[in-house]
Amino acid sequence: MMMLRKKRQSMGRQKIAMKRIENEEARQVCFSKRRAGLFKKATELSILCGAEIGIVVFSPAGKPFSFGHPSLDYITKRFLGGGGGGGEMVVAPLCGIFVEGQKLLQLNQEHAGLTEKLEEARRMRAELEAEVAAQRGGSGLPCDVEVHEMGVEELESFQKRLEELRRNVANRREELEILCMDTKVTRGGVPPQLGYGGGYLGGYNGLYLAPAPVGGFYGHGQDMNMGFRFGDRWYS
Amino acid sequence: MMMLRKKRQSMGRQKIAMKRIENEEARQVCFSKRRAGLFKKATELSILCGAEIGIVVFSPAGKPFSFGHPSLDYITKRFLGGGGGGGEMVVAPLCGIFVEGQKLLQLNQEHAGLTEKLEEARRMRAELEAEVAAQRGGSGLPCDVEVHEMGVEELESFQKRLEELRRNVANRREELEILCMDTKVTRGGVPPQLGYGGGYLGGYNGLYLAPAPVGGFYGHGQDMNMGFRFGDRWYS
DNA sequence: CGCTCTATTTATAATTC
DNA sequence: TGAATTATAAATAGAGC
């Protein structure tokens, strides 16, 4: 028998022409994805090769985004100062950023610190949540291994607790029998605190989450010359 | 006889770890390729989406490279002008102050928001910690109230567990007695597999937070933070 | 939007010249 | 270095939630 292949769920990635995407929505979507991709590439480059990178991007809607490793400020200063190997001082293009960065450095750092702490707190929370869920789910009883590790005193007190519990269980059964189960009462379902059975495992780091760039247009740009300096030369 | 041409001429692209490439030559090669790739991506982004991009990169050897569309200069001015569209700001100082004010405002708001979130996360964490502690402290056994809420089936299975546990406890006692306690053995610690009850939930993929490459390169940097501004926020 | 999924296109690590 | 080649890892277009 043939394996009945599921109907194609997508046509897969299609090749696209290297020209401005006319559809506005598609263009915005593409921009978001590719900006993320670009920043990721930059991150990788800096990590893998120890390169220092600064990027500034204006979205089609005119919203500014930037990336910097170690920081835009640093890159700016370095660029201004003429950098190490290059020797020659590249003039003022980024000096404004430099000035700005100088004064904002402190706040930025503080901000970065806060973000980090937030991350950590959240991670911790997820872990704890999972732990709670695990204990609850496992009926809360210590497993055999744990019992096997106990010392005499621990065993003793543990035994007492067990006795107590047994009494409780017995009582409860009696109670239930008396009630004669003509009512499906109580026990709505899972206690609310439990939430998700498995615990949150969140895979994605929402690092790139961002407020939607909404903004006016500004009419210029498409046909201005593009190029890049490569070593000592300019390419276009 | 067929010419078995199958012999692999290369192993193809191999996956590489996201960490600094130690081999200097390989690092340089990788840098060249990836810088080209980065600039190409930037070009595509600007063409496809009409975005305006400026990039500055320092090679691991300290050589500066830059990319700009329409030009680095333009990007710089625009960035300085805070999206004014005109990009005509000529007087750096004034411009800097202006931009700074704008950003300060943004950052301050952001700061406030983050602080709030941090606090909330901490509160949540404390709560969960308390919960965990409570369960732990109670030797992990469900308390009376919980037993009192159980339904018949639950009670039944719970009873079974209790029986099992009792057996374990008994066994353990025997074991201990046999050992005659002339050796303080066992109880070393927690068996490795047990680890922390919850297990690792790693939701975090350090993609963009990668530990700085420890670039002893330019003699600075270890403690600088990497990050980028995305819309209104700074990410690190 | 922002995230997912899938099928493809691209980017590139490894290798050779 | 630099320019191919090759096989595989990654990015991402398109469509859906």
PDB file of C-alpha atoms in Angstrom, chain A residues 16-21 27 30-31 34-36 38-58 60 62-72 74-75 78-79 83-86 93-97 99-100 103-104 107-108 110-112 114-115 117-119 121-132 135-136 138-142 144-152 154-156 158-159 161-163 165-166 168-169 172-173 175-176 181 187 193 200-205 207-211 218 220-222 224-231 234, chain B residues 16-21 27 30-31 34-35 38-39 41-76 78-80 85 92 96-97 99-100 103-104 107-108 110-111 114-115 117-118 121-122 124-125 128-129 131-132 135-136 138-142 144 146-152 154-156 158-159 161-166 168-169 172-173 175-176 181 187 189-191 194 197-199 201-205 207-210 212-213 218 220 224-236:
ATOM      1  CA  ILE A  16      12.179  35.592  -4.668  1.00  0.00           C
ATOM      2  CA  ALA A  17      13.527  38.221  -6.986  1.00  0.00           C
ATOM      3  CA  MET A  18      16.001  40.653  -5.560  1.00  0.00           C
ATOM      4  CA  LYS A  19      13.911  43.741  -5.886  1.00  0.00           C
ATOM      5  CA  ARG A  20      11.755  45.783  -3.657  1.00  0.00           C
ATOM      6  CA  ILE A  21       8.767  43.837  -2.388  1.00  0.00           C
ATOM      7  CA  ARG A  27       7.502  43.757   2.932  1.00  0.00           C
ATOM      8  CA  CYS A  30      10.043  40.141   5.412  1.00  0.00           C
ATOM      9  CA  PHE A  31      11.758  43.010   7.127  1.00  0.00           C
ATOM     10  CA  ARG A  34      15.401  39.408   7.960  1.00  0.00           C
ATOM     11  CA  ARG A  35      16.300  42.022  10.504  1.00  0.00           C
ATOM     12  CA  ALA A  36      16.237  39.288  13.112  1.00  0.00           C
ATOM     13  CA  LEU A  38      20.819  39.919  10.250  1.00  0.00           C
ATOM     14  CA  PHE A  39      21.250  40.584  13.950  1.00  0.00           C
ATOM     15  CA  LYS A  40      21.640  36.915  14.591  1.00  0.00           C
ATOM     16  CA  LYS A  41      24.337  36.683  11.961  1.00  0.00           C
ATOM     17  CA  ALA A  42      26.058  39.633  13.511  1.00  0.00           C
ATOM     18  CA  THR A  43      25.911  37.996  16.907  1.00  0.00           C
ATOM     19  CA  GLU A  44      27.389  34.823  15.533  1.00  0.00           C
ATOM     20  CA  LEU A  45      30.129  36.688  13.768  1.00  0.00           C
ATOM     21  CA  SER A  46      31.074  38.502  16.928  1.00  0.00           C
ATOM     22  CA  ILE A  47      31.055  35.343  18.969  1.00  0.00           C
ATOM     23  CA  LEU A  48      32.795  33.054  16.541  1.00  0.00           C
ATOM     24  CA  CYS A  49      35.438  35.493  15.435  1.00  0.00           C
ATOM     25  CA  GLY A  50      35.634  37.953  18.271  1.00  0.00           C
ATOM     26  CA  ALA A  51      34.678  40.707  15.881  1.00  0.00           C
ATOM     27  CA  GLU A  52      33.193  43.956  17.063  1.00  0.00           C
ATOM     28  CA  ILE A  53      30.092  45.068  15.280  1.00  0.00           C
ATOM     29  CA  GLY A  54      27.699  47.951  15.228  1.00  0.00           C
ATOM     30  CA  ILE A  55      24.535  48.076  13.139  1.00  0.00           C
ATOM     31  CA  VAL A  56      21.826  50.648  12.677  1.00  0.00           C
ATOM     32  CA  VAL A  57      18.736  49.830  10.639  1.00  0.00           C
ATOM     33  CA  PHE A  58      15.703  51.864   9.701  1.00  0.00           C
ATOM     34  CA  PRO A  60      10.580  50.553   5.869  1.00  0.00           C
ATOM     35  CA  GLY A  62      11.025  54.449   9.516  1.00  0.00           C
ATOM     36  CA  LYS A  63      11.566  52.893  12.878  1.00  0.00           C
ATOM     37  CA  PRO A  64      15.160  52.647  14.066  1.00  0.00           C
ATOM     38  CA  PHE A  65      16.759  49.440  15.312  1.00  0.00           C
ATOM     39  CA  SER A  66      20.304  48.967  16.394  1.00  0.00           C
ATOM     40  CA  PHE A  67      22.709  46.281  17.380  1.00  0.00           C
ATOM     41  CA  GLY A  68      26.073  46.518  19.044  1.00  0.00           C
ATOM     42  CA  HIS A  69      28.794  44.305  20.304  1.00  0.00           C
ATOM     43  CA  PRO A  70      30.269  45.036  22.679  1.00  0.00           C
ATOM     44  CA  SER A  71      28.026  48.049  22.314  1.00  0.00           C
ATOM     45  CA  LEU A  72      27.200  50.659  19.750  1.00  0.00           C
ATOM     46  CA  TYR A  74      32.124  51.170  21.914  1.00  0.00           C
ATOM     47  CA  ILE A  75      32.043  50.628  18.179  1.00  0.00           C
ATOM     48  CA  ARG A  78      36.627  52.778  18.192  1.00  0.00           C
ATOM     49  CA  PHE A  79      35.567  53.873  14.756  1.00  0.00           C
ATOM     50  CA  GLY A  83      40.736  51.690  15.608  1.00  0.00           C
ATOM     51  CA  GLY A  84      43.746  49.508  16.044  1.00  0.00           C
ATOM     52  CA  GLY A  85      45.031  48.048  12.793  1.00  0.00           C
ATOM     53  CA  GLY A  86      43.557  50.609  10.449  1.00  0.00           C
ATOM     54  CA  PRO A  93      29.997  60.104  10.794  1.00  0.00           C
ATOM     55  CA  LEU A  94      29.173  58.566  14.106  1.00  0.00           C
ATOM     56  CA  CYS A  95      30.252  61.321  16.392  1.00  0.00           C
ATOM     57  CA  GLY A  96      26.736  62.191  17.310  1.00  0.00           C
ATOM     58  CA  ILE A  97      26.133  58.702  18.475  1.00  0.00           C
ATOM     59  CA  VAL A  99      28.198  61.992  22.295  1.00  0.00           C
ATOM     60  CA  GLU A 100      24.855  60.501  22.944  1.00  0.00           C
ATOM     61  CA  LYS A 103      25.835  60.221  28.442  1.00  0.00           C
ATOM     62  CA  LEU A 104      23.542  57.278  28.236  1.00  0.00           C
ATOM     63  CA  LEU A 107      21.483  54.133  32.129  1.00  0.00           C
ATOM     64  CA  ASN A 108      21.976  51.595  29.451  1.00  0.00           C
ATOM     65  CA  GLU A 110      21.696  49.646  34.435  1.00  0.00           C
ATOM     66  CA  HIS A 111      18.983  48.722  32.046  1.00  0.00           C
ATOM     67  CA  ALA A 112      20.884  45.755  30.779  1.00  0.00           C
ATOM     68  CA  LEU A 114      17.774  44.807  35.088  1.00  0.00           C
ATOM     69  CA  THR A 115      16.838  42.864  32.015  1.00  0.00           C
ATOM     70  CA  LYS A 117      17.851  39.934  36.464  1.00  0.00           C
ATOM     71  CA  LEU A 118      14.366  39.745  35.126  1.00  0.00           C
ATOM     72  CA  GLU A 119      15.381  36.866  32.907  1.00  0.00           C
ATOM     73  CA  ALA A 121      13.958  35.576  38.027  1.00  0.00           C
ATOM     74  CA  ARG A 122      11.704  34.205  35.348  1.00  0.00           C
ATOM     75  CA  ARG A 123      13.836  31.186  34.788  1.00  0.00           C
ATOM     76  CA  MET A 124      13.883  30.527  38.488  1.00  0.00           C
ATOM     77  CA  ARG A 125      10.158  30.845  38.579  1.00  0.00           C
ATOM     78  CA  ALA A 126       9.679  28.366  35.776  1.00  0.00           C
ATOM     79  CA  GLU A 127      11.883  25.916  37.557  1.00  0.00           C
ATOM     80  CA  LEU A 128      10.050  26.253  40.809  1.00  0.00           C
ATOM     81  CA  GLU A 129       6.734  25.961  39.076  1.00  0.00           C
ATOM     82  CA  ALA A 130       7.867  22.740  37.519  1.00  0.00           C
ATOM     83  CA  GLU A 131       9.085  21.460  40.821  1.00  0.00           C
ATOM     84  CA  VAL A 132       5.819  22.169  42.494  1.00  0.00           C
ATOM     85  CA  GLN A 135       5.726  17.044  43.552  1.00  0.00           C
ATOM     86  CA  ARG A 136       2.013  17.418  43.270  1.00  0.00           C
ATOM     87  CA  GLY A 138       3.801  12.473  42.047  1.00  0.00           C
ATOM     88  CA  SER A 139       1.284  12.391  44.881  1.00  0.00           C
ATOM     89  CA  GLY A 140       3.864  13.992  47.062  1.00  0.00           C
ATOM     90  CA  LEU A 141       5.231  10.805  48.419  1.00  0.00           C
ATOM     91  CA  PRO A 142       8.929  10.299  48.744  1.00  0.00           C
ATOM     92  CA  ASP A 144      11.738   4.423  47.377  1.00  0.00           C
ATOM     93  CA  VAL A 145      15.191   5.710  46.853  1.00  0.00           C
ATOM     94  CA  GLU A 146      14.607   8.459  49.289  1.00  0.00           C
ATOM     95  CA  VAL A 147      13.303   6.093  51.890  1.00  0.00           C
ATOM     96  CA  HIS A 148      16.279   3.958  51.316  1.00  0.00           C
ATOM     97  CA  GLU A 149      18.504   6.794  52.268  1.00  0.00           C
ATOM     98  CA  MET A 150      16.898   7.703  55.499  1.00  0.00           C
ATOM     99  CA  GLY A 151      18.575   7.302  58.821  1.00  0.00           C
ATOM    100  CA  VAL A 152      16.964   5.686  61.850  1.00  0.00           C
ATOM    101  CA  GLU A 154      14.118   9.928  60.071  1.00  0.00           C
ATOM    102  CA  LEU A 155      12.595   6.549  59.506  1.00  0.00           C
ATOM    103  CA  GLU A 156      10.981   6.659  62.874  1.00  0.00           C
ATOM    104  CA  PHE A 158       8.364   9.047  58.976  1.00  0.00           C
ATOM    105  CA  GLN A 159       6.692   5.924  60.228  1.00  0.00           C
ATOM    106  CA  ARG A 161       3.463  10.146  59.871  1.00  0.00           C
ATOM    107  CA  LEU A 162       2.527   7.153  57.867  1.00  0.00           C
ATOM    108  CA  GLU A 163       0.427   5.815  60.695  1.00  0.00           C
ATOM    109  CA  LEU A 165      -2.019   9.163  57.332  1.00  0.00           C
ATOM    110  CA  ARG A 166      -3.335   5.672  57.346  1.00  0.00           C
ATOM    111  CA  ASN A 168      -6.861   9.575  57.931  1.00  0.00           C
ATOM    112  CA  VAL A 169      -7.294   7.473  54.880  1.00  0.00           C
ATOM    113  CA  ARG A 172     -12.012   9.197  54.789  1.00  0.00           C
ATOM    114  CA  ARG A 173     -13.131   5.910  53.342  1.00  0.00           C
ATOM    115  CA  GLU A 175     -16.885   8.967  55.443  1.00  0.00           C
ATOM    116  CA  LEU A 176     -17.266   8.289  51.786  1.00  0.00           C
ATOM    117  CA  MET A 181     -21.813   8.236  46.791  1.00  0.00           C
ATOM    118  CA  ARG A 187     -13.159  17.791  43.676  1.00  0.00           C
ATOM    119  CA  GLN A 193      -2.161  26.475  41.143  1.00  0.00           C
ATOM    120  CA  TYR A 200       6.454  25.390  31.443  1.00  0.00           C
ATOM    121  CA  LEU A 201       9.390  24.479  29.345  1.00  0.00           C
ATOM    122  CA  GLY A 202       9.460  27.550  27.203  1.00  0.00           C
ATOM    123  CA  GLY A 203      11.873  27.036  24.395  1.00  0.00           C
ATOM    124  CA  TYR A 204      11.961  30.377  22.784  1.00  0.00           C
ATOM    125  CA  ASN A 205      13.804  33.291  24.162  1.00  0.00           C
ATOM    126  CA  LEU A 207      14.719  38.317  22.927  1.00  0.00           C
ATOM    127  CA  TYR A 208      13.625  39.711  19.674  1.00  0.00           C
ATOM    128  CA  LEU A 209      10.106  40.394  20.731  1.00  0.00           C
ATOM    129  CA  ALA A 210       9.379  43.921  19.942  1.00  0.00           C
ATOM    130  CA  PRO A 211       6.731  46.519  19.856  1.00  0.00           C
ATOM    131  CA  TYR A 218       9.449  59.253   4.642  1.00  0.00           C
ATOM    132  CA  HIS A 220      13.486  58.837  -0.045  1.00  0.00           C
ATOM    133  CA  GLY A 221      16.031  56.217  -0.247  1.00  0.00           C
ATOM    134  CA  GLN A 222      15.326  53.411  -2.624  1.00  0.00           C
ATOM    135  CA  MET A 224      20.334  56.200  -3.516  1.00  0.00           C
ATOM    136  CA  ASN A 225      23.690  54.677  -3.989  1.00  0.00           C
ATOM    137  CA  MET A 226      24.613  51.753  -1.881  1.00  0.00           C
ATOM    138  CA  GLY A 227      28.055  50.544  -1.132  1.00  0.00           C
ATOM    139  CA  PHE A 228      30.483  49.491   1.471  1.00  0.00           C
ATOM    140  CA  ARG A 229      34.029  50.113   2.458  1.00  0.00           C
ATOM    141  CA  PHE A 230      36.135  47.044   2.299  1.00  0.00           C
ATOM    142  CA  GLY A 231      39.447  47.582   3.887  1.00  0.00           C
ATOM    143  CA  TRP A 234      34.650  51.617  -1.402  1.00  0.00           C
TER     144      TRP A 234
ATOM    145  CA  ILE B  16      29.984  24.226  14.614  1.00  0.00           C
ATOM    146  CA  ALA B  17      29.575  25.247  18.224  1.00  0.00           C
ATOM    147  CA  MET B  18      28.641  28.833  18.902  1.00  0.00           C
ATOM    148  CA  LYS B  19      31.780  29.844  20.656  1.00  0.00           C
ATOM    149  CA  ARG B  20      34.937  31.606  19.797  1.00  0.00           C
ATOM    150  CA  ILE B  21      36.942  29.738  17.174  1.00  0.00           C
ATOM    151  CA  ARG B  27      38.848  32.273  12.710  1.00  0.00           C
ATOM    152  CA  CYS B  30      35.407  32.349   8.989  1.00  0.00           C
ATOM    153  CA  PHE B  31      35.407  36.078   9.567  1.00  0.00           C
ATOM    154  CA  ARG B  34      30.759  35.673   7.335  1.00  0.00           C
ATOM    155  CA  ARG B  35      31.469  39.368   6.963  1.00  0.00           C
ATOM    156  CA  LEU B  38      26.510  39.727   6.629  1.00  0.00           C
ATOM    157  CA  PHE B  39      26.948  42.530   4.127  1.00  0.00           C
ATOM    158  CA  LYS B  41      22.214  40.017   3.918  1.00  0.00           C
ATOM    159  CA  ALA B  42      22.215  43.707   4.667  1.00  0.00           C
ATOM    160  CA  THR B  43      22.129  44.504   0.972  1.00  0.00           C
ATOM    161  CA  GLU B  44      19.224  42.173   0.418  1.00  0.00           C
ATOM    162  CA  LEU B  45      17.352  43.611   3.352  1.00  0.00           C
ATOM    163  CA  SER B  46      17.762  47.120   2.053  1.00  0.00           C
ATOM    164  CA  ILE B  47      16.721  46.164  -1.453  1.00  0.00           C
ATOM    165  CA  LEU B  48      13.804  43.926  -0.600  1.00  0.00           C
ATOM    166  CA  CYS B  49      12.368  46.092   2.109  1.00  0.00           C
ATOM    167  CA  GLY B  50      13.694  49.523   1.334  1.00  0.00           C
ATOM    168  CA  ALA B  51      15.387  49.589   4.705  1.00  0.00           C
ATOM    169  CA  GLU B  52      18.300  51.857   5.443  1.00  0.00           C
ATOM    170  CA  ILE B  53      21.270  50.228   7.039  1.00  0.00           C
ATOM    171  CA  GLY B  54      24.638  51.120   8.425  1.00  0.00           C
ATOM    172  CA  ILE B  55      27.184  48.596   9.655  1.00  0.00           C
ATOM    173  CA  VAL B  56      30.632  48.897  11.126  1.00  0.00           C
ATOM    174  CA  VAL B  57      32.709  45.815  11.775  1.00  0.00           C
ATOM    175  CA  PHE B  58      36.140  45.337  13.271  1.00  0.00           C
ATOM    176  CA  SER B  59      37.864  42.166  12.212  1.00  0.00           C
ATOM    177  CA  PRO B  60      39.507  39.985  14.825  1.00  0.00           C
ATOM    178  CA  ALA B  61      42.726  41.531  13.603  1.00  0.00           C
ATOM    179  CA  GLY B  62      41.369  44.994  14.231  1.00  0.00           C
ATOM    180  CA  LYS B  63      40.734  46.050  10.691  1.00  0.00           C
ATOM    181  CA  PRO B  64      37.635  48.180  10.149  1.00  0.00           C
ATOM    182  CA  PHE B  65      34.985  47.426   7.534  1.00  0.00           C
ATOM    183  CA  SER B  66      31.815  49.301   6.942  1.00  0.00           C
ATOM    184  CA  PHE B  67      28.657  49.099   4.973  1.00  0.00           C
ATOM    185  CA  GLY B  68      26.067  51.714   4.321  1.00  0.00           C
ATOM    186  CA  HIS B  69      22.882  52.173   2.410  1.00  0.00           C
ATOM    187  CA  PRO B  70      22.301  54.765   1.238  1.00  0.00           C
ATOM    188  CA  SER B  71      25.520  55.649   3.073  1.00  0.00           C
ATOM    189  CA  LEU B  72      26.942  55.446   6.530  1.00  0.00           C
ATOM    190  CA  ASP B  73      26.801  59.178   6.718  1.00  0.00           C
ATOM    191  CA  TYR B  74      23.162  59.278   5.930  1.00  0.00           C
ATOM    192  CA  ILE B  75      22.362  56.578   8.443  1.00  0.00           C
ATOM    193  CA  THR B  76      24.276  58.394  11.095  1.00  0.00           C
ATOM    194  CA  ARG B  78      19.164  59.981  10.443  1.00  0.00           C
ATOM    195  CA  PHE B  79      19.889  58.123  13.633  1.00  0.00           C
ATOM    196  CA  LEU B  80      20.945  61.342  15.232  1.00  0.00           C
ATOM    197  CA  GLY B  85      13.216  62.379   8.059  1.00  0.00           C
ATOM    198  CA  ALA B  92      26.456  67.769  16.563  1.00  0.00           C
ATOM    199  CA  GLY B  96      23.257  65.112  20.654  1.00  0.00           C
ATOM    200  CA  ILE B  97      21.393  66.837  23.411  1.00  0.00           C
ATOM    201  CA  VAL B  99      18.554  62.854  20.952  1.00  0.00           C
ATOM    202  CA  GLU B 100      19.731  62.278  24.417  1.00  0.00           C
ATOM    203  CA  LYS B 103      16.233  58.563  24.679  1.00  0.00           C
ATOM    204  CA  LEU B 104      16.473  59.376  28.322  1.00  0.00           C
ATOM    205  CA  LEU B 107      14.920  54.592  28.857  1.00  0.00           C
ATOM    206  CA  ASN B 108      13.408  55.937  31.987  1.00  0.00           C
ATOM    207  CA  GLU B 110      11.535  51.329  30.165  1.00  0.00           C
ATOM    208  CA  HIS B 111      13.436  51.288  33.407  1.00  0.00           C
ATOM    209  CA  LEU B 114      11.375  46.616  34.074  1.00  0.00           C
ATOM    210  CA  THR B 115      11.667  47.343  37.740  1.00  0.00           C
ATOM    211  CA  LYS B 117       8.285  43.342  36.299  1.00  0.00           C
ATOM    212  CA  LEU B 118      11.327  42.342  38.242  1.00  0.00           C
ATOM    213  CA  ALA B 121       8.778  38.051  39.238  1.00  0.00           C
ATOM    214  CA  ARG B 122      10.493  38.114  42.582  1.00  0.00           C
ATOM    215  CA  MET B 124       6.108  35.114  42.407  1.00  0.00           C
ATOM    216  CA  ARG B 125       9.350  33.384  43.044  1.00  0.00           C
ATOM    217  CA  LEU B 128       6.647  29.394  44.858  1.00  0.00           C
ATOM    218  CA  GLU B 129       9.679  28.926  46.998  1.00  0.00           C
ATOM    219  CA  GLU B 131       5.183  26.479  48.551  1.00  0.00           C
ATOM    220  CA  VAL B 132       7.994  24.142  47.709  1.00  0.00           C
ATOM    221  CA  GLN B 135       5.753  20.626  50.812  1.00  0.00           C
ATOM    222  CA  ARG B 136       9.290  19.608  51.510  1.00  0.00           C
ATOM    223  CA  GLY B 138       6.021  18.422  55.510  1.00  0.00           C
ATOM    224  CA  SER B 139       8.130  15.440  54.534  1.00  0.00           C
ATOM    225  CA  GLY B 140       6.396  15.420  51.249  1.00  0.00           C
ATOM    226  CA  LEU B 141       3.277  13.807  52.497  1.00  0.00           C
ATOM    227  CA  PRO B 142      -0.080  15.212  51.663  1.00  0.00           C
ATOM    228  CA  ASP B 144      -4.824  15.868  56.226  1.00  0.00           C
ATOM    229  CA  GLU B 146      -5.728  16.934  51.104  1.00  0.00           C
ATOM    230  CA  VAL B 147      -6.531  13.441  52.157  1.00  0.00           C
ATOM    231  CA  HIS B 148      -9.875  14.675  53.245  1.00  0.00           C
ATOM    232  CA  GLU B 149     -10.580  15.881  49.782  1.00  0.00           C
ATOM    233  CA  MET B 150      -9.709  12.751  47.925  1.00  0.00           C
ATOM    234  CA  GLY B 151     -12.215  10.679  46.037  1.00  0.00           C
ATOM    235  CA  VAL B 152     -12.507   6.932  46.297  1.00  0.00           C
ATOM    236  CA  GLU B 154      -7.578   8.383  44.655  1.00  0.00           C
ATOM    237  CA  LEU B 155      -7.836   7.061  48.147  1.00  0.00           C
ATOM    238  CA  GLU B 156      -7.423   3.573  46.865  1.00  0.00           C
ATOM    239  CA  PHE B 158      -2.995   6.338  47.707  1.00  0.00           C
ATOM    240  CA  GLN B 159      -3.507   3.484  50.087  1.00  0.00           C
ATOM    241  CA  ARG B 161       1.310   3.707  47.824  1.00  0.00           C
ATOM    242  CA  LEU B 162       1.193   3.856  51.551  1.00  0.00           C
ATOM    243  CA  GLU B 163       1.450   0.106  51.796  1.00  0.00           C
ATOM    244  CA  GLU B 164       4.396   0.116  49.529  1.00  0.00           C
ATOM    245  CA  LEU B 165       6.038   2.776  51.526  1.00  0.00           C
ATOM    246  CA  ARG B 166       5.442   0.932  54.732  1.00  0.00           C
ATOM    247  CA  ASN B 168      10.048   0.034  52.249  1.00  0.00           C
ATOM    248  CA  VAL B 169      10.303   1.589  55.636  1.00  0.00           C
ATOM    249  CA  ARG B 172      15.008  -0.129  55.595  1.00  0.00           C
ATOM    250  CA  ARG B 173      14.836  -0.615  59.313  1.00  0.00           C
ATOM    251  CA  GLU B 175      18.711  -3.154  56.777  1.00  0.00           C
ATOM    252  CA  LEU B 176      19.859  -0.643  59.283  1.00  0.00           C
ATOM    253  CA  MET B 181      25.636   0.796  62.724  1.00  0.00           C
ATOM    254  CA  ARG B 187      24.036   8.252  52.945  1.00  0.00           C
ATOM    255  CA  GLY B 189      24.410  12.108  49.085  1.00  0.00           C
ATOM    256  CA  VAL B 190      21.727  12.200  46.563  1.00  0.00           C
ATOM    257  CA  PRO B 191      22.025   9.742  43.734  1.00  0.00           C
ATOM    258  CA  LEU B 194      17.849  12.231  41.287  1.00  0.00           C
ATOM    259  CA  GLY B 197      13.526  16.898  41.936  1.00  0.00           C
ATOM    260  CA  GLY B 198      12.424  19.013  39.098  1.00  0.00           C
ATOM    261  CA  GLY B 199      15.082  18.335  36.560  1.00  0.00           C
ATOM    262  CA  LEU B 201      13.804  22.697  32.335  1.00  0.00           C
ATOM    263  CA  GLY B 202      16.103  24.731  30.250  1.00  0.00           C
ATOM    264  CA  GLY B 203      13.862  27.111  28.501  1.00  0.00           C
ATOM    265  CA  TYR B 204      16.705  29.324  27.756  1.00  0.00           C
ATOM    266  CA  ASN B 205      18.705  29.279  24.610  1.00  0.00           C
ATOM    267  CA  LEU B 207      21.560  32.572  21.442  1.00  0.00           C
ATOM    268  CA  TYR B 208      21.798  36.269  21.743  1.00  0.00           C
ATOM    269  CA  LEU B 209      23.157  36.369  25.194  1.00  0.00           C
ATOM    270  CA  ALA B 210      26.182  34.342  24.468  1.00  0.00           C
ATOM    271  CA  ALA B 212      31.225  37.438  25.434  1.00  0.00           C
ATOM    272  CA  PRO B 213      34.024  35.757  23.554  1.00  0.00           C
ATOM    273  CA  TYR B 218      41.808  44.471  22.216  1.00  0.00           C
ATOM    274  CA  HIS B 220      39.072  45.704  26.753  1.00  0.00           C
ATOM    275  CA  MET B 224      31.375  45.198  28.129  1.00  0.00           C
ATOM    276  CA  ASN B 225      27.857  44.229  27.406  1.00  0.00           C
ATOM    277  CA  MET B 226      26.574  43.209  24.064  1.00  0.00           C
ATOM    278  CA  GLY B 227      23.130  44.251  23.071  1.00  0.00           C
ATOM    279  CA  PHE B 228      20.985  45.978  20.612  1.00  0.00           C
ATOM    280  CA  ARG B 229      18.182  48.388  20.547  1.00  0.00           C
ATOM    281  CA  PHE B 230      15.038  46.940  19.093  1.00  0.00           C
ATOM    282  CA  GLY B 231      12.361  49.448  18.551  1.00  0.00           C
ATOM    283  CA  ASP B 232      12.129  51.161  21.852  1.00  0.00           C
ATOM    284  CA  ARG B 233      14.149  48.738  23.904  1.00  0.00           C
ATOM    285  CA  TRP B 234      17.634  47.621  24.609  1.00  0.00           C
ATOM    286  CA  TYR B 235      18.372  43.972  24.640  1.00  0.00           C
ATOM    287  CA  SER B 236      21.456  42.418  25.995  1.00  0.00           C
TER     288      SER B 236
END
